[in-house]
Coordinates of C-alpha atoms in Angstrom, one line a residue:
X17 CA -6.4 -27.4 20.4
X18 CA -8.4 -30.0 22.5
X19 CA -6.4 -28.8 25.7
X20 CA -7.5 -25.2 25.3
X21 CA -4.0 -23.6 25.7
X22 CA -2.6 -22.0 21.7
X23 CA 0.5 -20.4 23.2
X24 CA 3.6 -22.1 24.9
X25 CA 6.5 -24.0 23.7
X26 CA 7.7 -27.6 23.6
X27 CA 8.7 -29.6 26.7
X28 CA 12.2 -29.6 25.7
X29 CA 14.9 -29.0 28.5
X30 CA 16.7 -25.9 27.2
X31 CA 17.2 -22.0 27.2
X32 CA 15.0 -20.4 24.3
X33 CA 15.2 -16.8 23.7
X34 CA 12.9 -14.2 24.7
X35 CA 10.5 -12.5 22.4
X36 CA 11.6 -9.5 23.2
X37 CA 14.7 -9.9 21.8
X38 CA 17.9 -11.9 22.6
X39 CA 19.7 -11.1 26.0
X40 CA 17.8 -7.9 26.3
X41 CA 18.7 -6.4 29.0
X42 CA 21.8 -8.5 29.9
X43 CA 24.2 -8.5 26.8
X44 CA 25.3 -5.3 25.1
X45 CA 24.1 -4.6 22.0
X46 CA 27.2 -4.9 20.2
X47 CA 26.9 -8.3 20.5
X48 CA 24.3 -8.8 18.3
X49 CA 26.3 -7.2 15.3
X50 CA 27.8 -10.9 15.2
X51 CA 25.7 -12.0 12.5
X52 CA 26.3 -9.5 10.2
X53 CA 29.9 -10.4 10.2
X54 CA 29.8 -13.0 7.6
X55 CA 28.0 -10.6 4.9
X56 CA 30.3 -7.8 5.8
X57 CA 33.1 -9.9 5.1
X58 CA 31.2 -11.6 1.6
X59 CA 30.8 -8.0 0.3
X60 CA 34.1 -7.0 1.4
X61 CA 35.5 -5.9 -2.1
X62 CA 32.9 -3.6 -2.6
X63 CA 32.8 -1.9 0.8
X64 CA 36.8 -1.6 0.8
X65 CA 36.2 0.0 -2.8
X66 CA 33.4 2.2 -1.2
X67 CA 35.9 3.3 2.1
X68 CA 39.0 3.9 -0.8
X69 CA 36.2 6.1 -3.0
X70 CA 35.6 8.1 0.4
X71 CA 39.4 8.7 0.9
X72 CA 39.2 10.4 -2.4
X73 CA 36.5 12.1 -1.5
X74 CA 37.7 13.6 1.3
X75 CA 41.3 14.5 -0.1
X76 CA 39.0 16.4 -3.1
X77 CA 37.2 18.3 0.0
X78 CA 41.3 19.2 1.6
X79 CA 42.2 20.5 -1.7
X80 CA 39.3 22.5 -3.0
X81 CA 39.8 25.0 -0.9
X82 CA 43.3 25.3 -1.0
X83 CA 42.5 26.3 -4.6
X84 CA 40.2 29.1 -3.1
X85 CA 42.7 30.1 -0.8
X86 CA 44.9 30.6 -3.3
X87 CA 42.6 32.3 -5.8
X88 CA 41.5 35.0 -2.8
X89 CA 45.0 35.5 -2.2
X90 CA 46.2 36.3 -5.9
X91 CA 42.9 38.3 -6.3
X92 CA 44.0 40.8 -3.1
X93 CA 48.0 40.5 -4.1
X94 CA 49.0 40.6 -7.7
X95 CA 45.9 39.7 -9.2
X96 CA 47.3 38.2 -12.3
X97 CA 43.9 37.2 -14.0
X98 CA 46.1 34.0 -15.4
X99 CA 46.8 32.8 -12.0
X100 CA 43.4 32.9 -10.8
X101 CA 41.5 30.9 -14.0
X102 CA 44.4 28.1 -13.2
X103 CA 43.3 27.9 -9.8
X104 CA 39.3 28.2 -10.4
X105 CA 40.0 25.6 -13.4
X106 CA 41.8 23.2 -10.7
X107 CA 39.2 23.6 -8.0
X108 CA 36.2 22.5 -10.5
X109 CA 38.1 19.6 -11.8
X110 CA 38.6 18.4 -7.9
X111 CA 35.1 19.4 -7.4
X112 CA 33.9 17.0 -10.2
X113 CA 36.6 14.0 -9.4
X114 CA 35.4 14.7 -5.4
X115 CA 31.3 14.3 -6.9
X116 CA 32.5 11.3 -9.2
X117 CA 34.1 9.6 -5.7
X118 CA 31.3 10.7 -3.7
X119 CA 28.8 8.4 -6.1
X120 CA 30.8 5.3 -6.8
X121 CA 31.3 5.8 -2.5
X122 CA 27.7 5.6 -2.3
X123 CA 26.8 2.9 -5.2
X124 CA 29.5 0.3 -3.8
X125 CA 28.4 0.7 0.2
X126 CA 24.5 1.2 -0.2
X127 CA 24.8 -1.4 -3.1
X128 CA 26.7 -3.9 -0.7
X129 CA 23.7 -3.0 1.9
X130 CA 20.9 -3.5 -0.2
X131 CA 22.4 -6.9 -1.4
X132 CA 22.8 -7.7 2.5
X133 CA 19.3 -7.1 3.3
X134 CA 18.0 -9.5 0.4
X135 CA 20.3 -12.1 1.9
X136 CA 19.3 -11.5 5.4
X137 CA 15.6 -11.4 4.3
X138 CA 16.1 -15.0 2.7
X139 CA 17.7 -16.3 5.7
X140 CA 15.0 -15.0 8.0
X141 CA 12.0 -16.7 5.6
X142 CA 14.3 -20.1 5.6
X143 CA 14.4 -19.9 9.1
X144 CA 10.7 -19.2 10.2
X145 CA 10.3 -22.1 7.5
X146 CA 12.6 -24.5 9.7
X147 CA 11.2 -23.6 13.1
X148 CA 9.0 -25.9 14.6
X149 CA 5.2 -25.9 15.2
X150 CA 6.0 -24.7 18.7
X151 CA 7.6 -21.5 17.6
X152 CA 4.3 -20.0 16.3
X153 CA 2.3 -21.0 19.1
X154 CA 4.9 -18.8 21.5
X155 CA 4.5 -15.8 18.9
X156 CA 2.4 -13.4 17.1
X157 CA 1.9 -13.7 13.4
X158 CA 1.9 -9.4 13.3
X159 CA 5.0 -9.3 15.5
X160 CA 7.0 -11.7 13.1
X161 CA 5.8 -9.8 9.9
X162 CA 6.9 -7.0 11.6
X163 CA 10.3 -8.2 12.4
X164 CA 10.8 -9.4 8.9
X165 CA 9.8 -6.1 7.5
X166 CA 10.3 -3.0 9.7
X167 CA 13.2 -4.2 11.5
X168 CA 15.2 -5.5 8.7
X169 CA 14.7 -2.2 7.1
X170 CA 16.0 -0.5 10.1
X171 CA 19.3 -2.8 10.0
X172 CA 19.5 -2.5 5.9
X173 CA 20.0 1.2 7.2
X174 CA 22.3 0.6 9.6
X175 CA 24.0 -0.8 7.3
X176 CA 24.3 1.4 4.3
X177 CA 23.9 5.3 6.0
X178 CA 25.5 4.0 9.3
X179 CA 28.4 2.1 7.6
X180 CA 29.2 4.9 5.0
X181 CA 28.5 8.0 7.2
X182 CA 30.9 6.9 10.5
X183 CA 33.9 6.0 8.8
X184 CA 33.2 9.3 6.3
X185 CA 33.2 12.0 9.4
X186 CA 36.4 10.2 11.2
X187 CA 38.1 10.1 7.7
X188 CA 37.3 13.5 7.0
X189 CA 38.4 15.0 10.7
X190 CA 41.6 12.6 10.1
X191 CA 42.0 15.1 6.9
X192 CA 41.1 18.4 8.4
X193 CA 42.8 18.5 11.2
X194 CA 46.6 19.1 10.1
X195 CA 45.6 21.4 7.8
X196 CA 43.5 23.4 10.1
X197 CA 46.2 23.6 12.5
X198 CA 48.6 25.0 10.1
X199 CA 46.3 27.7 9.3
X200 CA 45.7 28.5 12.9
X201 CA 46.5 26.5 15.8
X202 CA 44.2 29.0 18.7
X203 CA 41.5 29.1 15.9
X204 CA 41.2 25.4 15.7
X205 CA 41.7 24.7 19.4
X206 CA 38.7 26.6 19.9
X207 CA 36.6 24.8 16.9
X208 CA 37.6 21.3 18.5
X209 CA 36.4 22.3 21.9
X210 CA 33.5 23.0 20.6
X211 CA 33.5 20.0 18.3
X212 CA 33.8 17.9 21.7
X213 CA 30.7 19.3 23.7
X214 CA 28.8 17.7 20.6
X215 CA 30.9 14.7 20.8
X216 CA 29.7 14.3 24.6
X217 CA 26.3 15.2 23.8
X218 CA 26.1 12.4 21.4
X219 CA 27.6 9.9 24.0
X220 CA 25.4 10.5 26.8
X221 CA 22.1 11.7 25.2
X222 CA 22.2 9.3 22.3
X223 CA 21.9 5.7 23.7
X224 CA 19.0 6.9 25.4
X225 CA 17.4 6.4 21.9
X226 CA 17.8 2.8 21.9
X227 CA 15.1 1.2 24.2
X228 CA 13.0 4.1 22.9
X229 CA 13.1 3.2 19.6
X230 CA 13.0 -0.9 20.5
X231 CA 9.6 0.3 22.4
X232 CA 8.4 2.0 19.3
X233 CA 9.1 -1.7 17.1
X234 CA 7.5 -3.2 19.4
X235 CA 4.4 -1.3 19.5
X236 CA 4.2 -1.2 15.7
X237 CA 4.5 -5.0 15.9
X238 CA 1.3 -4.8 17.9
X239 CA -0.3 -2.8 15.3
X240 CA 0.4 -4.9 13.0
X241 CA -1.1 -8.0 14.7
X242 CA -4.0 -5.9 15.8
X243 CA -4.3 -5.1 12.1
X244 CA -4.0 -8.6 11.1
X245 CA -6.3 -10.1 13.1
X246 CA -9.2 -8.1 12.2
X247 CA -8.5 -8.2 8.7
X248 CA -8.6 -12.1 9.0
X249 CA -11.6 -12.1 11.3
X250 CA -13.2 -9.4 9.6
X251 CA -16.5 -11.6 9.4
X252 CA -16.5 -12.4 13.1
X253 CA -15.9 -8.3 13.7
X254 CA -18.8 -7.8 11.6
X255 CA -21.6 -10.8 12.7
X256 CA -20.4 -9.7 16.5
X257 CA -21.0 -5.8 15.8
X258 CA -17.2 -5.5 17.3
X259 CA -16.2 -2.2 15.0
X260 CA -16.4 0.2 17.7
X261 CA -14.3 -2.5 20.3
X262 CA -11.5 -2.9 18.2
X263 CA -11.5 0.6 17.1
X264 CA -11.1 1.3 20.6
X265 CA -8.1 -1.3 20.9
X266 CA -6.4 0.2 18.1
X267 CA -6.5 3.9 18.7
X268 CA -4.9 2.7 22.4
X269 CA -2.2 0.7 20.7
X270 CA -1.9 3.8 18.0
X271 CA -1.7 6.0 21.2
X272 CA 0.8 4.5 22.4
X273 CA 2.9 4.4 19.1
X274 CA 2.6 7.9 19.1
X275 CA 3.6 8.5 22.5
X276 CA 6.6 6.5 22.1
X277 CA 7.6 8.1 18.8
X278 CA 6.8 12.0 20.6
X279 CA 9.4 10.8 23.3
X280 CA 12.2 10.4 20.5
X281 CA 11.1 13.6 19.0
X282 CA 11.4 15.5 22.2
X283 CA 14.6 14.5 22.3
X284 CA 15.9 14.5 18.8
X285 CA 14.4 18.0 18.9
X286 CA 16.6 19.0 22.2
X287 CA 19.5 17.9 19.9
X288 CA 19.2 19.6 16.0
X289 CA 18.5 22.8 17.4
X290 CA 21.8 22.1 20.4
X291 CA 23.9 21.4 17.1
X292 CA 22.8 24.2 14.9
X293 CA 23.5 26.6 17.6
X294 CA 26.7 25.3 18.5
X295 CA 27.6 25.4 14.6
X296 CA 26.5 29.1 14.8
X297 CA 28.9 30.0 17.7
X298 CA 31.8 28.0 15.6
X299 CA 31.1 30.6 12.9
X300 CA 31.1 33.4 14.9
X301 CA 34.7 32.4 16.6
X302 CA 36.2 32.0 13.2
X303 CA 34.9 35.6 12.0
X304 CA 35.4 37.1 14.9
X305 CA 38.9 35.4 16.3
X306 CA 40.0 34.6 12.5
X307 CA 39.3 38.1 11.8
X308 CA 41.3 39.8 14.4
X309 CA 44.4 37.2 13.2
X310 CA 43.9 38.5 9.8
X311 CA 44.0 42.3 10.8
X312 CA 47.1 41.5 12.8
X313 CA 48.9 40.1 9.8
X314 CA 48.5 36.6 11.4
X315 CA 46.8 35.1 8.5
X316 CA 45.7 36.1 5.2
X317 CA 42.1 36.8 3.9
X318 CA 42.3 33.6 1.7
X319 CA 43.6 31.8 4.6
X320 CA 40.8 32.6 6.5
X321 CA 38.3 31.6 3.4
X322 CA 40.3 28.2 3.5
X323 CA 39.5 27.7 7.3
X324 CA 35.7 28.6 7.5
X325 CA 35.0 26.7 3.8
X326 CA 36.8 23.5 5.7
X327 CA 34.8 24.2 8.4
X328 CA 32.1 24.3 6.5
X329 CA 32.9 20.7 4.8
X330 CA 32.9 19.5 8.6
X331 CA 29.2 20.7 9.1
X332 CA 27.6 18.1 7.8
X333 CA 29.6 15.2 9.1
X334 CA 29.5 16.5 12.5
X335 CA 25.6 17.1 11.9
X336 CA 24.6 13.8 10.4
X337 CA 26.6 12.4 13.3
X338 CA 23.5 12.7 15.6
X339 CA 21.4 11.2 13.0
X340 CA 23.8 8.3 12.4
X341 CA 24.1 7.4 15.7
X342 CA 20.5 7.7 16.1
X343 CA 20.0 5.2 13.2
X344 CA 22.7 3.1 14.6
X345 CA 20.6 3.4 17.9
X346 CA 17.6 2.1 15.9
X347 CA 19.3 -0.4 14.0
X348 CA 20.9 -2.2 17.2
X349 CA 17.3 -2.4 18.3
X350 CA 16.0 -3.7 15.3
X351 CA 18.9 -6.2 15.1
X352 CA 18.4 -7.5 18.7
X353 CA 14.6 -8.5 17.5
X354 CA 15.9 -10.3 14.3
X355 CA 18.3 -12.0 16.3
X356 CA 15.2 -13.8 18.2
X357 CA 14.0 -15.3 15.1
X358 CA 17.7 -16.2 13.8
X359 CA 18.8 -17.8 17.2
X360 CA 15.8 -19.3 18.2
X361 CA 17.2 -23.1 18.5
X362 CA 16.3 -25.4 15.4
X363 CA 15.8 -29.2 16.4
X364 CA 19.3 -31.0 15.3
X365 CA 19.2 -33.2 12.1
X366 CA 22.1 -34.7 12.3
X367 CA 22.5 -37.8 13.8
X368 CA 18.9 -38.6 13.5
X369 CA 17.5 -41.7 12.0
X370 CA 15.2 -42.2 9.2
X371 CA 11.7 -44.1 10.0
X372 CA 12.4 -47.8 8.7
X373 CA 11.0 -49.1 5.7
X374 CA 7.0 -50.8 5.8
X375 CA 3.6 -50.2 7.4
X376 CA 4.3 -47.8 10.5
X377 CA 3.9 -49.1 13.9
X378 CA 3.1 -46.8 17.0
X379 CA 3.4 -47.5 20.2
X380 CA 2.8 -44.7 23.3
X381 CA 3.8 -45.6 26.9
X382 CA 3.3 -42.8 29.9
X383 CA 3.1 -40.0 27.6
X384 CA 2.9 -36.8 29.2
X385 CA 2.6 -33.9 28.0
X386 CA 2.6 -30.1 29.4
X387 CA 3.4 -27.0 27.8
X388 CA 5.8 -24.9 29.4
X389 CA 4.1 -21.4 29.3
X390 CA 2.1 -23.2 32.7
X391 CA -0.7 -25.3 33.6
X392 CA -1.2 -28.8 33.9
X393 CA -0.5 -31.6 32.5
X394 CA -2.3 -32.0 29.1
X395 CA -1.0 -35.7 28.7
X396 CA -1.4 -37.6 32.0
X397 CA 0.0 -41.4 31.0
X398 CA -1.5 -42.1 27.8
X399 CA -0.6 -45.9 26.5
X400 CA -1.8 -47.0 23.2
X401 CA -0.7 -49.1 20.3
X402 CA -1.5 -48.6 16.7
X403 CA -0.7 -51.1 14.0
X404 CA 0.0 -50.7 10.5
X405 CA -3.4 -51.0 8.5
X406 CA -5.4 -50.2 11.7
X407 CA -8.3 -47.9 11.7
X408 CA -8.5 -46.2 15.3
X409 CA -10.9 -43.9 16.4
X410 CA -10.0 -41.4 19.2
X411 CA -12.8 -39.4 20.9
X412 CA -13.5 -37.6 24.2
X413 CA -14.8 -34.4 25.6
X414 CA -13.9 -31.2 25.0
X415 CA -10.1 -30.3 26.0
X416 CA -9.7 -33.7 26.9
X417 CA -6.1 -33.6 25.2
X418 CA -7.2 -35.5 21.8
X419 CA -5.9 -32.8 19.1
X420 CA -2.7 -32.9 21.5
X421 CA -2.7 -36.3 21.4
X422 CA -2.5 -36.2 17.7
X423 CA 0.0 -33.7 17.5
X424 CA 2.5 -35.8 19.4
X425 CA 1.7 -38.7 17.2
X426 CA 2.9 -36.9 14.1
X427 CA 5.5 -35.1 15.1
X428 CA 4.5 -31.5 15.6
X429 CA 4.8 -31.6 19.4
X430 CA 8.1 -33.3 20.6
X431 CA 7.5 -35.8 23.7
X432 CA 10.2 -36.6 26.5
X433 CA 12.5 -39.4 25.1
X434 CA 10.9 -42.7 25.4
X435 CA 7.2 -42.1 25.6
X436 CA 6.6 -42.4 21.8
X437 CA 8.4 -45.0 19.3
X438 CA 7.7 -45.6 15.8
X439 CA 8.4 -49.1 14.6
X440 CA 10.5 -49.7 17.6
X441 CA 12.6 -46.0 17.4
X442 CA 12.3 -43.1 19.7
X443 CA 10.0 -41.0 17.9
X444 CA 12.8 -37.8 19.6
X445 CA 15.5 -40.1 17.6
X446 CA 13.7 -39.8 14.7
X447 CA 14.2 -37.0 11.6
X448 CA 11.0 -34.5 11.9
X449 CA 11.1 -34.1 8.3
X450 CA 11.0 -38.2 7.5
X451 CA 8.4 -38.6 10.1
X452 CA 6.6 -36.0 8.6
X453 CA 6.8 -37.6 5.1
X454 CA 4.9 -40.6 6.1
X455 CA 1.6 -39.0 7.6
X456 CA -0.7 -37.3 5.9
X457 CA -2.9 -34.9 8.5
X458 CA -6.4 -32.8 8.0
X459 CA -6.3 -30.9 10.7
X460 CA -8.9 -29.2 12.7
X461 CA -8.5 -25.7 11.2
X462 CA -7.8 -25.9 7.5
X463 CA -5.8 -23.5 5.6
X464 CA -5.9 -23.0 2.5
X465 CA -3.7 -20.9 0.1
X466 CA -4.7 -18.0 -2.5
X467 CA -4.6 -20.4 -5.4
X468 CA -6.6 -22.4 -7.3
X469 CA -8.6 -25.7 -6.0
X470 CA -6.0 -27.6 -8.1
X471 CA -3.1 -26.2 -6.4
X472 CA -4.5 -25.9 -3.1
X473 CA -5.0 -30.2 -3.4
X474 CA -1.4 -31.1 -5.0
X475 CA 0.2 -28.5 -2.3
X476 CA 3.9 -28.3 -2.9
X477 CA 3.7 -29.6 -6.8
X478 CA 3.7 -27.3 -9.6
X479 CA 2.8 -29.9 -11.8
X480 CA 0.3 -32.0 -10.3
X481 CA -1.2 -35.1 -12.5
X482 CA -5.3 -33.5 -13.1
X483 CA -6.3 -36.9 -12.8
X484 CA -4.8 -37.5 -9.8
X485 CA -6.2 -34.5 -8.3
X486 CA -9.1 -35.3 -9.6
X487 CA -9.3 -38.6 -7.9
X488 CA -8.4 -37.2 -4.5
X489 CA -11.5 -35.0 -5.0
X490 CA -13.6 -37.6 -6.1
X491 CA -12.5 -39.4 -2.8
X492 CA -13.1 -36.4 -0.7
X493 CA -17.0 -35.8 -1.9
X494 CA -15.4 -32.5 -3.4
X495 CA -15.6 -33.1 -7.0
X496 CA -19.5 -32.1 -7.8
X497 CA -19.2 -29.2 -6.0
X498 CA -15.7 -28.0 -7.8
X499 CA -17.4 -28.5 -11.3
X500 CA -20.2 -26.4 -10.2
X501 CA -17.2 -23.6 -10.1
X502 CA -17.0 -21.3 -13.5
X503 CA -13.2 -22.8 -13.8
X504 CA -13.3 -26.2 -12.3
X505 CA -10.4 -27.3 -10.6
X506 CA -8.5 -24.2 -11.9
X507 CA -11.0 -21.9 -9.5
X508 CA -8.9 -19.3 -7.4
X509 CA -9.4 -19.7 -3.9
X510 CA -10.0 -16.5 -2.0
X511 CA -7.1 -15.5 0.8
X512 CA -7.8 -18.4 3.7
X513 CA -10.5 -19.7 1.2
X514 CA -13.3 -17.4 2.0
X515 CA -14.8 -18.0 -1.4
X516 CA -15.2 -21.6 -0.5
X517 CA -17.5 -22.8 2.4
X518 CA -16.3 -24.6 6.0
X519 CA -17.7 -27.7 4.5
X520 CA -15.8 -27.2 1.1
X521 CA -12.3 -26.1 2.8
X522 CA -12.4 -29.0 5.0
X523 CA -13.1 -31.3 1.9
X524 CA -10.4 -29.6 0.3
X525 CA -8.0 -30.4 3.2
X526 CA -9.1 -34.1 3.1
X527 CA -8.8 -34.4 -0.9
X528 CA -5.1 -32.9 -0.2
X529 CA -3.9 -35.6 2.7
X530 CA -5.4 -38.2 0.2
X531 CA -3.4 -36.9 -2.8
X532 CA -0.3 -37.4 -1.1
X533 CA -0.7 -41.0 -0.6
X534 CA 1.1 -41.4 2.6
X535 CA 0.9 -44.8 4.7
X536 CA -1.1 -43.0 7.6
X537 CA -3.7 -40.6 7.7
X538 CA -4.5 -38.4 10.7
X539 CA -7.9 -37.1 10.7
X540 CA -8.5 -34.2 13.3
X541 CA -12.0 -33.7 13.8
X542 CA -12.1 -33.2 10.1
X543 CA -15.6 -34.0 9.0
X544 CA -17.2 -31.4 12.0
X545 CA -18.4 -28.9 8.8
X546 CA -20.0 -31.7 6.7
X547 CA -23.3 -33.0 6.8
X548 CA -24.5 -36.3 7.6
X549 CA -24.6 -38.1 3.9
X550 CA -21.5 -36.1 3.0
X551 CA -19.8 -37.6 5.9
X552 CA -20.8 -41.6 5.2
X553 CA -19.8 -40.9 1.6
X554 CA -16.6 -39.9 3.0
X555 CA -15.9 -42.5 5.8
X556 CA -17.3 -45.2 2.9
X557 CA -14.6 -44.1 0.3
X558 CA -12.1 -44.4 2.9
X559 CA -12.9 -47.8 4.2
X560 CA -11.5 -48.6 0.8
X561 CA -8.2 -47.5 2.1
X562 CA -8.0 -49.5 5.3
X563 CA -5.9 -52.5 3.5
X564 CA -2.9 -50.4 2.8
X565 CA -3.1 -47.1 5.2
X566 CA -3.2 -46.7 8.7
X567 CA -6.3 -44.5 9.8
X568 CA -6.5 -42.4 13.3
X569 CA -10.0 -40.6 12.9
X570 CA -10.1 -37.7 16.3
X571 CA -13.8 -36.8 16.1
X572 CA -16.4 -35.9 18.8
X573 CA -18.9 -37.4 16.6
X574 CA -19.9 -40.9 17.3
X575 CA -20.8 -41.7 13.5
X576 CA -17.5 -41.1 12.5
X577 CA -15.9 -43.6 14.7
X578 CA -18.4 -46.6 14.6
X579 CA -16.6 -48.9 12.4
X580 CA -13.3 -48.1 13.8
X581 CA -11.0 -51.3 14.5
X582 CA -10.4 -50.1 18.3
X583 CA -11.8 -46.6 19.8
X584 CA -10.0 -45.2 22.5
X585 CA -12.1 -42.7 24.8
X586 CA -9.8 -39.6 26.6
X587 CA -10.9 -37.8 29.7
X588 CA -8.9 -35.2 31.4
X589 CA -5.4 -36.3 29.5
X590 CA -6.0 -40.0 29.8
X591 CA -7.3 -42.6 28.0
X592 CA -10.4 -44.2 30.1
X593 CA -12.1 -46.6 27.6
X594 CA -11.0 -48.5 24.5
X595 CA -12.6 -51.1 22.6
X596 CA -14.9 -51.8 19.3
X597 CA -18.1 -49.3 19.4
X598 CA -20.3 -52.2 20.3
X599 CA -18.1 -53.4 23.3
X600 CA -17.8 -49.5 24.5
X601 CA -21.8 -49.2 24.5
X602 CA -22.1 -52.4 26.6
X603 CA -19.8 -51.1 29.1
X604 CA -22.3 -48.0 29.6
X605 CA -19.4 -45.8 30.3
X606 CA -18.3 -42.2 29.1
X607 CA -18.6 -43.4 25.1
X608 CA -22.1 -44.5 26.0
X609 CA -23.3 -41.3 27.6
X610 CA -21.6 -39.3 24.4
X611 CA -23.8 -41.7 22.2
X612 CA -26.8 -41.3 24.0
X613 CA -26.5 -37.5 23.7
X614 CA -25.8 -37.2 20.6
X615 CA -28.5 -39.5 19.3
X616 CA -31.0 -37.3 21.8
X617 CA -29.8 -34.0 20.0
X618 CA -30.4 -35.8 16.6
X619 CA -33.9 -36.7 17.6
X620 CA -34.7 -33.4 18.5
X621 CA -33.0 -32.0 15.4
X622 CA -35.5 -34.5 13.6
X623 CA -32.8 -37.0 12.7
X624 CA -32.6 -40.5 13.1
X625 CA -29.2 -42.2 14.6
X626 CA -28.9 -45.6 14.7
X627 CA -26.1 -47.6 16.9

């Protein structure tokens, strides 16, 4: 971008979420759960059925120890083989039914979490497509990818095991406490006292995990972004022997990631042994106190067995409670990061107008633009008019605001109201998609998808007319190159067009714009990677479109602008000169100096330039 600023967001006067997560440090984490409410309601029947199976499972866990108690009491009492066998059969049947209830519970609740994960992923992807150009200027690719993959997986874990095990632990406690109290009130109170210690530990210690997990996820996002940048720019890394530098940068991030993980591991490493220790103490108390009650005749041996088995059934919920709360903290931290995308404001479409039919006329008055990331105005009071069918050239020195002006005109950057009008209507009052539908842009930085050449030209069309695609390629001076490919128009283009030269990639982008046949064509320094002969051929081809299309050509090359109806020369965010090629040369201003400089460069290179 000419301004040199590639970060920042548009100058709309409203508050936007922080990239670290909406409401970080100011709003309760539970607030972020509201985005899950519609999905939980949608799958309420599956979840309710899962909870019903959960109740059946826990009821089974109550009954099985009761049959064990009857069996042992029968063995130590009358010892009737038939009664012993009957109780064992009932215990086996209830265990089978309990296992079936557990299977259904897991499938219903975990299945619902997978479906919600699928819909959240679709929603996130749709949101990313709906967000404007400036959102991507303000965020790193690796971070966004991490939010949509790692963080989404953490939220799915929150919805699956988190939703399943927390109610499971609570219902098991509710089912077991009355039975345990009936078996031995004093023993149950001792056990509950130690469980209260565990719960207090969870309440006090585990909330500290959420900021730790957030730092882990942010560091992982930085690692993803670092890896993505190196892979995308591997040619530059190799040519400038940056391997050691990039490895050192990666090692710094990786060490930070391990450091954050070790802090979590240390905290969890303290919690788990303490849990195991307390559970061991519980078992010891049961044997000592319960054994004494058996000796004194206050409990039967079967009742002690029943009590011990039921406490054993409580062991996993107690142990898992710490793990579950850890998952909850991790999931809430991830949910905050997802909310940043889902709550990022989208320009409202309702009530906006469509572009009036006919040629597109631009009127710009007093256009000022500044990136809110900081710095001075990039555009400082730009005035210009573009009539339908006109060819307009825009040039200037580096960082003069050329590309920023083009991005404002095509709607990628939203100006303040009243500064830009299309066919007499304020640009900010028009539907962005409708504006995009009138304009084809050949950007300064060409992006090609990993698809065939034909599909890269006919972008967005699954079944494009081959003749139309070839005609666009001919106009862009690309057809001869394509015919040399082994598969011609069906040749696969590597990721980001890595198999094509810079000039070929630019011509694919030009062919793409021509194929769309929009009334307005914007060229943002789109001929910088082609040689003079190819540039001349492409410009000659474009001159045939002048009767029915508006052409706006941004270029630092004077040769690309000579035939324009009017040329605007920019410097420091302002238009300092306007006129035809001949008029501007006659004034001997900035345009004249640029032309002389380029003429000298060509002469030194052995070229010939005629003005």
